[in-house]
Amino acid sequence: MIANLPLWLSILVSAAVVLGSALTLAGCFGLVRLPTFYLRIHAPTMGTSLGGGLILLGSALYFSLTQGRVVFHELAIFVFVTVTTPVTLMLLARATLFRDRVEGGSAVPPSFRKPEPLATEAEMQTGIVETKAD
Amino acid sequence: MSLAILHWSLFASQLMLGLAMLAALWRIVSGPRAQDRILALDALYVVALLLLVTLGIRTNSQVYFEIAMLIALLGFVGTVALAKFLMRGEVIE
């Protein structure tokens, strides 16, 4: 850290860094506290989106105002983490869903796709089955 | 004055990030199934990356950003490979 730091910059960087790490801590705390895997997979994304974004914003402010360099490192890290986290978590959730459905336990969340009705009421009364054009 | 504010807030944030790493580590050790452990490992490397960024502010050096970038790249590849392994039973088919 350098000696002659302006007060507003110090306060701004401190607020961003503390808020970001508090959000990250909340996310990892949710990883411990939440009961099932499908709830737990939402928790650490707080750290990867807003928490990490605030910490990297504080770092970018500090270095761009004290050393006069272009803010590129933090932006690159932020973009990379924000783009890759949904990809990995979606792959992981699909793998978990596949494993749970193969095992057929009670922990599997229900499918959103409704089963096709065998016959409508009008078809049952008349006995004529109309083919639906999709 | 301003240096003290920055110093203590960085101390507090590093303490919080360390606690977050401990929470993720607890889930890695005690996770009931493999997918919980992979999820906690994913969270753990992101928190380690953020801890390195705060360390870079504290020591006023830019070496840590290269390491943070490296952790981001390798963590993504590792988590994708582990998720693929859970899904298919092998990584490269």
PDB file of N, CA and C in Angstrom, chain A residues 16-84:
ATOM      1  N   ALA A  16     -16.250  -1.466  -1.309  1.00  0.00           N
ATOM      2  CA  ALA A  16     -16.456  -2.481  -2.350  1.00  0.00           C
ATOM      3  C   ALA A  16     -15.898  -3.823  -1.920  1.00  0.00           C
ATOM      4  N   VAL A  17     -14.699  -3.808  -1.337  1.00  0.00           N
ATOM      5  CA  VAL A  17     -14.061  -5.078  -0.984  1.00  0.00           C
ATOM      6  C   VAL A  17     -14.799  -5.760   0.165  1.00  0.00           C
ATOM      7  N   VAL A  18     -15.191  -4.981   1.183  1.00  0.00           N
ATOM      8  CA  VAL A  18     -15.875  -5.597   2.334  1.00  0.00           C
ATOM      9  C   VAL A  18     -17.246  -6.129   1.934  1.00  0.00           C
ATOM     10  N   LEU A  19     -17.977  -5.361   1.128  1.00  0.00           N
ATOM     11  CA  LEU A  19     -19.304  -5.814   0.700  1.00  0.00           C
ATOM     12  C   LEU A  19     -19.196  -7.069  -0.164  1.00  0.00           C
ATOM     13  N   GLY A  20     -18.226  -7.067  -1.060  1.00  0.00           N
ATOM     14  CA  GLY A  20     -18.058  -8.237  -1.917  1.00  0.00           C
ATOM     15  C   GLY A  20     -17.684  -9.475  -1.138  1.00  0.00           C
ATOM     16  N   SER A  21     -16.794  -9.341  -0.162  1.00  0.00           N
ATOM     17  CA  SER A  21     -16.410 -10.539   0.581  1.00  0.00           C
ATOM     18  C   SER A  21     -17.523 -10.983   1.522  1.00  0.00           C
ATOM     19  N   ALA A  22     -18.353 -10.031   1.998  1.00  0.00           N
ATOM     20  CA  ALA A  22     -19.499 -10.444   2.816  1.00  0.00           C
ATOM     21  C   ALA A  22     -20.492 -11.248   1.985  1.00  0.00           C
ATOM     22  N   LEU A  23     -20.703 -10.824   0.730  1.00  0.00           N
ATOM     23  CA  LEU A  23     -21.605 -11.586  -0.143  1.00  0.00           C
ATOM     24  C   LEU A  23     -21.046 -12.976  -0.425  1.00  0.00           C
ATOM     25  N   THR A  24     -19.731 -13.053  -0.644  1.00  0.00           N
ATOM     26  CA  THR A  24     -19.117 -14.352  -0.903  1.00  0.00           C
ATOM     27  C   THR A  24     -19.242 -15.261   0.305  1.00  0.00           C
ATOM     28  N   LEU A  25     -19.051 -14.676   1.505  1.00  0.00           N
ATOM     29  CA  LEU A  25     -19.192 -15.472   2.726  1.00  0.00           C
ATOM     30  C   LEU A  25     -20.615 -15.971   2.883  1.00  0.00           C
ATOM     31  N   ALA A  26     -21.599 -15.123   2.544  1.00  0.00           N
ATOM     32  CA  ALA A  26     -22.995 -15.551   2.636  1.00  0.00           C
ATOM     33  C   ALA A  26     -23.279 -16.710   1.686  1.00  0.00           C
ATOM     34  N   GLY A  27     -22.688 -16.627   0.489  1.00  0.00           N
ATOM     35  CA  GLY A  27     -22.887 -17.710  -0.475  1.00  0.00           C
ATOM     36  C   GLY A  27     -22.306 -19.020   0.016  1.00  0.00           C
ATOM     37  N   CYS A  28     -21.086 -18.970   0.576  1.00  0.00           N
ATOM     38  CA  CYS A  28     -20.477 -20.218   1.045  1.00  0.00           C
ATOM     39  C   CYS A  28     -21.157 -20.720   2.307  1.00  0.00           C
ATOM     40  N   PHE A  29     -21.738 -19.805   3.079  1.00  0.00           N
ATOM     41  CA  PHE A  29     -22.504 -20.234   4.242  1.00  0.00           C
ATOM     42  C   PHE A  29     -23.763 -20.975   3.807  1.00  0.00           C
ATOM     43  N   GLY A  30     -24.372 -20.494   2.729  1.00  0.00           N
ATOM     44  CA  GLY A  30     -25.521 -21.209   2.174  1.00  0.00           C
ATOM     45  C   GLY A  30     -25.152 -22.585   1.673  1.00  0.00           C
ATOM     46  N   LEU A  31     -23.919 -22.738   1.197  1.00  0.00           N
ATOM     47  CA  LEU A  31     -23.446 -24.055   0.762  1.00  0.00           C
ATOM     48  C   LEU A  31     -23.451 -25.047   1.921  1.00  0.00           C
ATOM     49  N   VAL A  32     -23.207 -24.528   3.136  1.00  0.00           N
ATOM     50  CA  VAL A  32     -23.213 -25.415   4.299  1.00  0.00           C
ATOM     51  C   VAL A  32     -24.632 -25.635   4.812  1.00  0.00           C
ATOM     52  N   ARG A  33     -25.451 -24.585   4.828  1.00  0.00           N
ATOM     53  CA  ARG A  33     -26.706 -24.641   5.549  1.00  0.00           C
ATOM     54  C   ARG A  33     -27.861 -25.268   4.772  1.00  0.00           C
ATOM     55  N   LEU A  34     -27.883 -25.099   3.432  1.00  0.00           N
ATOM     56  CA  LEU A  34     -29.074 -25.524   2.690  1.00  0.00           C
ATOM     57  C   LEU A  34     -29.181 -27.045   2.652  1.00  0.00           C
ATOM     58  N   PRO A  35     -30.415 -27.581   2.666  1.00  0.00           N
ATOM     59  CA  PRO A  35     -30.579 -29.021   2.886  1.00  0.00           C
ATOM     60  C   PRO A  35     -30.268 -29.927   1.697  1.00  0.00           C
ATOM     61  N   THR A  36     -30.712 -29.591   0.486  1.00  0.00           N
ATOM     62  CA  THR A  36     -30.520 -30.531  -0.630  1.00  0.00           C
ATOM     63  C   THR A  36     -29.571 -29.949  -1.661  1.00  0.00           C
ATOM     64  N   PHE A  37     -29.105 -30.817  -2.556  1.00  0.00           N
ATOM     65  CA  PHE A  37     -28.138 -30.369  -3.570  1.00  0.00           C
ATOM     66  C   PHE A  37     -28.735 -29.331  -4.502  1.00  0.00           C
ATOM     67  N   TYR A  38     -30.008 -29.526  -4.871  1.00  0.00           N
ATOM     68  CA  TYR A  38     -30.626 -28.619  -5.837  1.00  0.00           C
ATOM     69  C   TYR A  38     -30.836 -27.236  -5.250  1.00  0.00           C
ATOM     70  N   LEU A  39     -30.895 -27.111  -3.930  1.00  0.00           N
ATOM     71  CA  LEU A  39     -30.900 -25.783  -3.320  1.00  0.00           C
ATOM     72  C   LEU A  39     -29.486 -25.249  -3.175  1.00  0.00           C
ATOM     73  N   ARG A  40     -28.562 -26.161  -2.858  1.00  0.00           N
ATOM     74  CA  ARG A  40     -27.189 -25.724  -2.615  1.00  0.00           C
ATOM     75  C   ARG A  40     -26.518 -25.184  -3.857  1.00  0.00           C
ATOM     76  N   ILE A  41     -26.933 -25.640  -5.046  1.00  0.00           N
ATOM     77  CA  ILE A  41     -26.241 -25.228  -6.261  1.00  0.00           C
ATOM     78  C   ILE A  41     -26.488 -23.750  -6.555  1.00  0.00           C
ATOM     79  N   HIS A  42     -27.516 -23.147  -5.931  1.00  0.00           N
ATOM     80  CA  HIS A  42     -27.741 -21.718  -6.150  1.00  0.00           C
ATOM     81  C   HIS A  42     -26.834 -20.854  -5.293  1.00  0.00           C
ATOM     82  N   ALA A  43     -26.367 -21.396  -4.172  1.00  0.00           N
ATOM     83  CA  ALA A  43     -25.744 -20.524  -3.169  1.00  0.00           C
ATOM     84  C   ALA A  43     -24.423 -19.896  -3.606  1.00  0.00           C
ATOM     85  N   PRO A  44     -23.428 -20.650  -4.111  1.00  0.00           N
ATOM     86  CA  PRO A  44     -22.136 -19.997  -4.342  1.00  0.00           C
ATOM     87  C   PRO A  44     -22.112 -19.061  -5.535  1.00  0.00           C
ATOM     88  N   THR A  45     -23.203 -18.979  -6.305  1.00  0.00           N
ATOM     89  CA  THR A  45     -23.199 -18.032  -7.419  1.00  0.00           C
ATOM     90  C   THR A  45     -23.241 -16.585  -6.933  1.00  0.00           C
ATOM     91  N   MET A  46     -23.638 -16.365  -5.670  1.00  0.00           N
ATOM     92  CA  MET A  46     -23.535 -15.011  -5.124  1.00  0.00           C
ATOM     93  C   MET A  46     -22.089 -14.556  -5.110  1.00  0.00           C
ATOM     94  N   GLY A  47     -21.192 -15.470  -4.746  1.00  0.00           N
ATOM     95  CA  GLY A  47     -19.775 -15.120  -4.720  1.00  0.00           C
ATOM     96  C   GLY A  47     -19.202 -14.923  -6.100  1.00  0.00           C
ATOM     97  N   THR A  48     -19.705 -15.688  -7.078  1.00  0.00           N
ATOM     98  CA  THR A  48     -19.102 -15.574  -8.399  1.00  0.00           C
ATOM     99  C   THR A  48     -19.653 -14.399  -9.188  1.00  0.00           C
ATOM    100  N   SER A  49     -20.862 -13.924  -8.864  1.00  0.00           N
ATOM    101  CA  SER A  49     -21.386 -12.812  -9.668  1.00  0.00           C
ATOM    102  C   SER A  49     -21.157 -11.466  -8.994  1.00  0.00           C
ATOM    103  N   LEU A  50     -21.949 -11.156  -7.956  1.00  0.00           N
ATOM    104  CA  LEU A  50     -21.861  -9.803  -7.396  1.00  0.00           C
ATOM    105  C   LEU A  50     -20.695  -9.675  -6.426  1.00  0.00           C
ATOM    106  N   GLY A  51     -20.440 -10.712  -5.638  1.00  0.00           N
ATOM    107  CA  GLY A  51     -19.345 -10.625  -4.676  1.00  0.00           C
ATOM    108  C   GLY A  51     -18.001 -10.456  -5.355  1.00  0.00           C
ATOM    109  N   GLY A  52     -17.734 -11.351  -6.314  1.00  0.00           N
ATOM    110  CA  GLY A  52     -16.479 -11.235  -7.055  1.00  0.00           C
ATOM    111  C   GLY A  52     -16.415  -9.960  -7.864  1.00  0.00           C
ATOM    112  N   GLY A  53     -17.550  -9.544  -8.411  1.00  0.00           N
ATOM    113  CA  GLY A  53     -17.575  -8.308  -9.182  1.00  0.00           C
ATOM    114  C   GLY A  53     -17.213  -7.105  -8.344  1.00  0.00           C
ATOM    115  N   LEU A  54     -17.721  -7.061  -7.090  1.00  0.00           N
ATOM    116  CA  LEU A  54     -17.402  -5.916  -6.227  1.00  0.00           C
ATOM    117  C   LEU A  54     -15.936  -5.920  -5.813  1.00  0.00           C
ATOM    118  N   ILE A  55     -15.397  -7.105  -5.478  1.00  0.00           N
ATOM    119  CA  ILE A  55     -13.987  -7.160  -5.080  1.00  0.00           C
ATOM    120  C   ILE A  55     -13.091  -6.754  -6.244  1.00  0.00           C
ATOM    121  N   LEU A  56     -13.414  -7.259  -7.433  1.00  0.00           N
ATOM    122  CA  LEU A  56     -12.589  -6.905  -8.593  1.00  0.00           C
ATOM    123  C   LEU A  56     -12.760  -5.436  -8.971  1.00  0.00           C
ATOM    124  N   LEU A  57     -13.948  -4.878  -8.708  1.00  0.00           N
ATOM    125  CA  LEU A  57     -14.148  -3.447  -8.957  1.00  0.00           C
ATOM    126  C   LEU A  57     -13.296  -2.613  -8.021  1.00  0.00           C
ATOM    127  N   GLY A  58     -13.243  -3.017  -6.741  1.00  0.00           N
ATOM    128  CA  GLY A  58     -12.383  -2.304  -5.791  1.00  0.00           C
ATOM    129  C   GLY A  58     -10.931  -2.371  -6.197  1.00  0.00           C
ATOM    130  N   SER A  59     -10.486  -3.543  -6.620  1.00  0.00           N
ATOM    131  CA  SER A  59      -9.098  -3.697  -7.053  1.00  0.00           C
ATOM    132  C   SER A  59      -8.810  -2.860  -8.297  1.00  0.00           C
ATOM    133  N   ALA A  60      -9.773  -2.828  -9.226  1.00  0.00           N
ATOM    134  CA  ALA A  60      -9.566  -2.057 -10.450  1.00  0.00           C
ATOM    135  C   ALA A  60      -9.482  -0.566 -10.150  1.00  0.00           C
ATOM    136  N   LEU A  61     -10.349  -0.085  -9.222  1.00  0.00           N
ATOM    137  CA  LEU A  61     -10.303   1.327  -8.836  1.00  0.00           C
ATOM    138  C   LEU A  61      -8.964   1.673  -8.201  1.00  0.00           C
ATOM    139  N   TYR A  62      -8.515   0.811  -7.281  1.00  0.00           N
ATOM    140  CA  TYR A  62      -7.276   1.080  -6.558  1.00  0.00           C
ATOM    141  C   TYR A  62      -6.099   1.161  -7.511  1.00  0.00           C
ATOM    142  N   PHE A  63      -5.957   0.150  -8.370  1.00  0.00           N
ATOM    143  CA  PHE A  63      -4.760   0.119  -9.208  1.00  0.00           C
ATOM    144  C   PHE A  63      -4.817   1.147 -10.323  1.00  0.00           C
ATOM    145  N   SER A  64      -6.022   1.445 -10.847  1.00  0.00           N
ATOM    146  CA  SER A  64      -6.061   2.396 -11.950  1.00  0.00           C
ATOM    147  C   SER A  64      -5.840   3.819 -11.449  1.00  0.00           C
ATOM    148  N   LEU A  65      -6.115   4.091 -10.158  1.00  0.00           N
ATOM    149  CA  LEU A  65      -5.895   5.448  -9.666  1.00  0.00           C
ATOM    150  C   LEU A  65      -4.552   5.621  -8.980  1.00  0.00           C
ATOM    151  N   THR A  66      -3.938   4.535  -8.499  1.00  0.00           N
ATOM    152  CA  THR A  66      -2.635   4.719  -7.863  1.00  0.00           C
ATOM    153  C   THR A  66      -1.487   4.486  -8.828  1.00  0.00           C
ATOM    154  N   GLN A  67      -1.661   3.612  -9.799  1.00  0.00           N
ATOM    155  CA  GLN A  67      -0.546   3.319 -10.682  1.00  0.00           C
ATOM    156  C   GLN A  67      -0.787   3.767 -12.109  1.00  0.00           C
ATOM    157  N   GLY A  68      -2.009   4.205 -12.416  1.00  0.00           N
ATOM    158  CA  GLY A  68      -2.274   4.729 -13.736  1.00  0.00           C
ATOM    159  C   GLY A  68      -2.181   3.711 -14.844  1.00  0.00           C
ATOM    160  N   ARG A  69      -2.489   2.439 -14.512  1.00  0.00           N
ATOM    161  CA  ARG A  69      -2.466   1.457 -15.592  1.00  0.00           C
ATOM    162  C   ARG A  69      -3.884   1.175 -16.058  1.00  0.00           C
ATOM    163  N   VAL A  70      -3.964   0.574 -17.228  1.00  0.00           N
ATOM    164  CA  VAL A  70      -5.270   0.290 -17.808  1.00  0.00           C
ATOM    165  C   VAL A  70      -5.906  -0.860 -17.038  1.00  0.00           C
ATOM    166  N   VAL A  71      -7.198  -0.723 -16.748  1.00  0.00           N
ATOM    167  CA  VAL A  71      -7.902  -1.761 -16.003  1.00  0.00           C
ATOM    168  C   VAL A  71      -8.264  -2.882 -16.960  1.00  0.00           C
ATOM    169  N   PHE A  72      -7.392  -3.841 -17.076  1.00  0.00           N
ATOM    170  CA  PHE A  72      -7.699  -4.938 -17.986  1.00  0.00           C
ATOM    171  C   PHE A  72      -7.717  -6.284 -17.274  1.00  0.00           C
ATOM    172  N   HIS A  73      -6.820  -6.473 -16.321  1.00  0.00           N
ATOM    173  CA  HIS A  73      -6.733  -7.753 -15.624  1.00  0.00           C
ATOM    174  C   HIS A  73      -8.044  -8.120 -14.944  1.00  0.00           C
ATOM    175  N   GLU A  74      -8.556  -7.162 -14.147  1.00  0.00           N
ATOM    176  CA  GLU A  74      -9.763  -7.443 -13.368  1.00  0.00           C
ATOM    177  C   GLU A  74     -10.956  -7.681 -14.276  1.00  0.00           C
ATOM    178  N   LEU A  75     -11.032  -6.868 -15.344  1.00  0.00           N
ATOM    179  CA  LEU A  75     -12.152  -7.026 -16.276  1.00  0.00           C
ATOM    180  C   LEU A  75     -12.106  -8.407 -16.934  1.00  0.00           C
ATOM    181  N   ALA A  76     -10.898  -8.841 -17.290  1.00  0.00           N
ATOM    182  CA  ALA A  76     -10.761 -10.154 -17.935  1.00  0.00           C
ATOM    183  C   ALA A  76     -11.160 -11.266 -16.975  1.00  0.00           C
ATOM    184  N   ILE A  77     -10.703 -11.160 -15.723  1.00  0.00           N
ATOM    185  CA  ILE A  77     -11.062 -12.198 -14.738  1.00  0.00           C
ATOM    186  C   ILE A  77     -12.572 -12.216 -14.518  1.00  0.00           C
ATOM    187  N   PHE A  78     -13.176 -11.030 -14.385  1.00  0.00           N
ATOM    188  CA  PHE A  78     -14.612 -10.951 -14.114  1.00  0.00           C
ATOM    189  C   PHE A  78     -15.415 -11.545 -15.271  1.00  0.00           C
ATOM    190  N   VAL A  79     -15.051 -11.172 -16.496  1.00  0.00           N
ATOM    191  CA  VAL A  79     -15.789 -11.695 -17.654  1.00  0.00           C
ATOM    192  C   VAL A  79     -15.628 -13.199 -17.740  1.00  0.00           C
ATOM    193  N   PHE A  80     -14.423 -13.681 -17.504  1.00  0.00           N
ATOM    194  CA  PHE A  80     -14.207 -15.125 -17.620  1.00  0.00           C
ATOM    195  C   PHE A  80     -15.004 -15.903 -16.574  1.00  0.00           C
ATOM    196  N   VAL A  81     -14.941 -15.436 -15.316  1.00  0.00           N
ATOM    197  CA  VAL A  81     -15.672 -16.149 -14.246  1.00  0.00           C
ATOM    198  C   VAL A  81     -17.174 -16.071 -14.478  1.00  0.00           C
ATOM    199  N   THR A  82     -17.668 -14.901 -14.892  1.00  0.00           N
ATOM    200  CA  THR A  82     -19.110 -14.754 -15.090  1.00  0.00           C
ATOM    201  C   THR A  82     -19.609 -15.590 -16.255  1.00  0.00           C
ATOM    202  N   VAL A  83     -18.785 -15.750 -17.285  1.00  0.00           N
ATOM    203  CA  VAL A  83     -19.231 -16.546 -18.427  1.00  0.00           C
ATOM    204  C   VAL A  83     -19.158 -18.037 -18.111  1.00  0.00           C
ATOM    205  N   THR A  84     -18.116 -18.472 -17.400  1.00  0.00           N
ATOM    206  CA  THR A  84     -17.934 -19.914 -17.241  1.00  0.00           C
ATOM    207  C   THR A  84     -18.750 -20.521 -16.104  1.00  0.00           C
TER     208      THR A  84
END
